[in-house]
Amino acid sequence: MAQEMLSVKLCELDGRIAELHDRIQLSEGADRRQLEDEIRAVQQECRENEQVLRHRMKFSKAREVQQISEAYDRVEKIIRETQRAVCGALPEGEAGKMPAEAMLLLAEYVLDFAIQAAEDAVLFSMEAIHAQLEQQETEG
C-alpha cells in the first residue's frame, strides 16, 4: 500500500517537474512583459502551494510531521536571510538588482539543490518501503 502511495507522489512530482521544465523553456522565448506576467503567476502559485502544505502539516496529528514543519520553517528562514545577505552585498541602490549573470549562477545552484532534495526524497521513500517490508516479515 505504501508503495502505491509513493508511486502516486512520484507521478505527481513528474508532472510538476514537466510543468516547471515547460515554464523555463517558455520563459526563454518570452518577451519582458510576458515574463513579468508569468513570474507573478508562479509567485502566486508558490504562495498557494506553500499555504496548502503548511495547512496539511499544521493539522496533522503525527508528531513527526510537526517536526518536519518546524524544520521547514527553519530552512525557509535561512533561505530568506541568505537572500537578504546576498542582495545586501550589492552596492547601495542596487539591492534587489543582482546582475543577470549572478542570478543565473544562483538559479543553477538552486536547481542543483532541488535535484538533491528529490534524490533525498527518493532515498527516504525507498527506506520507508524497506521498513514496511521488514515489519510485514516480522508480523507475518
CSV table of C-alpha atoms in Angstrom, one decimal:
chain,number,residue,atom,x,y,z
A,1,MET,CA,0.0,0.0,0.0
A,2,ALA,CA,2.8,2.5,0.9
A,3,GLN,CA,4.4,1.7,-2.4
A,4,GLU,CA,1.3,2.7,-4.3
A,5,MET,CA,1.1,6.0,-2.4
A,6,LEU,CA,4.7,6.8,-3.1
A,7,SER,CA,4.2,5.9,-6.7
A,8,VAL,CA,1.3,8.4,-6.9
A,9,LYS,CA,3.5,11.0,-5.3
A,10,LEU,CA,6.3,10.3,-7.8
A,11,CYS,CA,3.9,10.7,-10.6
A,12,GLU,CA,2.8,14.0,-9.1
A,13,LEU,CA,6.4,15.1,-8.9
A,14,ASP,CA,7.0,14.0,-12.5
A,15,GLY,CA,4.1,16.1,-13.6
A,16,ARG,CA,5.2,19.1,-11.7
A,17,ILE,CA,8.8,18.8,-13.0
A,18,ALA,CA,7.5,18.6,-16.5
A,19,GLU,CA,5.4,21.8,-15.9
A,20,LEU,CA,8.4,23.6,-14.4
A,21,HIS,CA,10.6,22.5,-17.4
A,22,ASP,CA,8.0,23.8,-19.8
A,23,ARG,CA,7.8,27.1,-17.9
A,24,ILE,CA,11.6,27.6,-18.1
A,25,GLN,CA,11.6,26.8,-21.8
A,26,LEU,CA,8.7,29.2,-22.5
A,27,SER,CA,10.3,31.9,-20.4
A,28,GLU,CA,13.4,31.7,-22.6
A,29,GLY,CA,11.3,32.7,-25.6
A,30,ALA,CA,9.0,35.2,-23.9
A,31,ASP,CA,9.3,39.0,-24.1
A,32,ARG,CA,9.8,41.0,-20.9
A,33,ARG,CA,6.1,41.7,-20.4
A,34,GLN,CA,5.1,38.1,-20.8
A,35,LEU,CA,7.8,37.0,-18.4
A,36,GLU,CA,6.8,39.5,-15.8
A,37,ASP,CA,3.2,38.2,-16.0
A,38,GLU,CA,4.4,34.6,-15.7
A,39,ILE,CA,6.6,35.5,-12.8
A,40,ARG,CA,3.6,36.9,-10.9
A,41,ALA,CA,1.6,33.8,-11.7
A,42,VAL,CA,4.3,31.5,-10.5
A,43,GLN,CA,4.8,33.6,-7.3
A,44,GLN,CA,1.0,33.3,-6.6
A,45,GLU,CA,1.1,29.5,-7.3
A,46,CYS,CA,4.1,29.1,-4.9
A,47,ARG,CA,2.3,31.0,-2.2
A,48,GLU,CA,-0.8,28.9,-2.6
A,49,ASN,CA,1.1,25.6,-2.7
A,50,GLU,CA,3.0,26.6,0.4
A,51,GLN,CA,-0.2,27.5,2.2
A,52,VAL,CA,-1.8,24.2,1.3
A,53,LEU,CA,1.3,22.3,2.5
A,54,ARG,CA,1.6,24.3,5.7
A,55,HIS,CA,-2.2,23.7,6.4
A,56,ARG,CA,-1.8,20.0,5.9
A,57,MET,CA,1.2,19.8,8.2
A,58,LYS,CA,-0.4,22.1,10.8
A,59,PHE,CA,-3.4,19.8,11.2
A,60,SER,CA,-1.5,16.5,11.1
A,61,LYS,CA,-1.6,14.6,14.3
A,62,ALA,CA,1.7,12.9,13.7
A,63,ARG,CA,4.5,14.2,15.9
A,64,GLU,CA,7.0,13.6,13.0
A,65,VAL,CA,5.1,15.9,10.7
A,66,GLN,CA,5.2,18.6,13.3
A,67,GLN,CA,9.0,18.2,13.5
A,68,ILE,CA,9.2,18.4,9.7
A,69,SER,CA,7.1,21.5,9.7
A,70,GLU,CA,9.4,23.2,12.3
A,71,ALA,CA,12.4,22.2,10.2
A,72,TYR,CA,10.8,23.6,7.1
A,73,ASP,CA,10.2,26.9,8.9
A,74,ARG,CA,13.9,27.0,9.9
A,75,VAL,CA,15.0,26.3,6.4
A,76,GLU,CA,12.7,29.0,5.0
A,77,LYS,CA,14.2,31.5,7.5
A,78,ILE,CA,17.7,30.6,6.5
A,79,ILE,CA,16.8,31.0,2.8
A,80,ARG,CA,15.3,34.4,3.4
A,81,GLU,CA,18.3,35.5,5.5
A,82,THR,CA,20.7,34.3,2.8
A,83,GLN,CA,18.8,36.1,0.0
A,84,ARG,CA,18.9,39.3,2.1
A,85,ALA,CA,22.7,38.8,2.7
A,86,VAL,CA,23.4,38.2,-1.0
A,87,CYS,CA,21.3,41.2,-2.1
A,88,GLY,CA,22.7,43.3,0.7
A,89,ALA,CA,26.2,42.7,-0.6
A,90,LEU,CA,25.4,44.7,-3.7
A,91,PRO,CA,26.4,48.4,-3.9
A,92,GLU,CA,24.0,51.0,-2.5
A,93,GLY,CA,20.9,51.5,-4.6
A,94,GLU,CA,21.3,48.2,-6.4
A,95,ALA,CA,19.8,45.9,-3.8
A,96,GLY,CA,17.3,43.6,-5.5
A,97,LYS,CA,19.0,44.3,-8.8
A,98,MET,CA,21.5,41.4,-8.9
A,99,PRO,CA,23.4,41.2,-12.2
A,100,ALA,CA,21.8,38.7,-14.6
A,101,GLU,CA,24.9,36.5,-14.6
A,102,ALA,CA,24.9,36.2,-10.8
A,103,MET,CA,21.2,35.4,-10.8
A,104,LEU,CA,21.7,32.7,-13.4
A,105,LEU,CA,24.5,31.2,-11.4
A,106,LEU,CA,22.3,31.2,-8.3
A,107,ALA,CA,19.4,29.7,-10.3
A,108,GLU,CA,21.7,26.9,-11.4
A,109,TYR,CA,22.6,26.1,-7.8
A,110,VAL,CA,19.0,26.3,-6.6
A,111,LEU,CA,18.1,23.7,-9.3
A,112,ASP,CA,21.0,21.6,-8.1
A,113,PHE,CA,19.6,21.7,-4.6
A,114,ALA,CA,16.2,20.8,-5.9
A,115,ILE,CA,17.7,17.8,-7.6
A,116,GLN,CA,19.4,16.8,-4.4
A,117,ALA,CA,16.2,17.2,-2.5
A,118,ALA,CA,14.4,15.0,-5.0
A,119,GLU,CA,17.1,12.4,-4.7
A,120,ASP,CA,17.0,12.5,-0.9
A,121,ALA,CA,13.2,12.1,-1.1
A,122,VAL,CA,13.5,9.0,-3.3
A,123,LEU,CA,16.1,7.5,-0.9
A,124,PHE,CA,13.8,8.2,2.1
A,125,SER,CA,10.9,6.6,0.2
A,126,MET,CA,13.0,3.5,-0.5
A,127,GLU,CA,14.0,3.3,3.1
A,128,ALA,CA,10.3,3.6,4.1
A,129,ILE,CA,9.3,0.8,1.8
A,130,HIS,CA,12.2,-1.3,3.2
A,131,ALA,CA,11.0,-0.6,6.7
A,132,GLN,CA,7.4,-1.6,5.8
A,133,LEU,CA,8.7,-4.9,4.2
A,134,GLU,CA,10.7,-5.7,7.3
A,135,GLN,CA,7.6,-5.0,9.5
A,136,GLN,CA,5.5,-7.3,7.4
A,137,GLU,CA,8.0,-10.1,7.6
A,138,THR,CA,8.2,-9.7,11.4
A,139,GLU,CA,4.4,-9.7,11.7
A,140,GLY,CA,3.9,-12.4,9.1
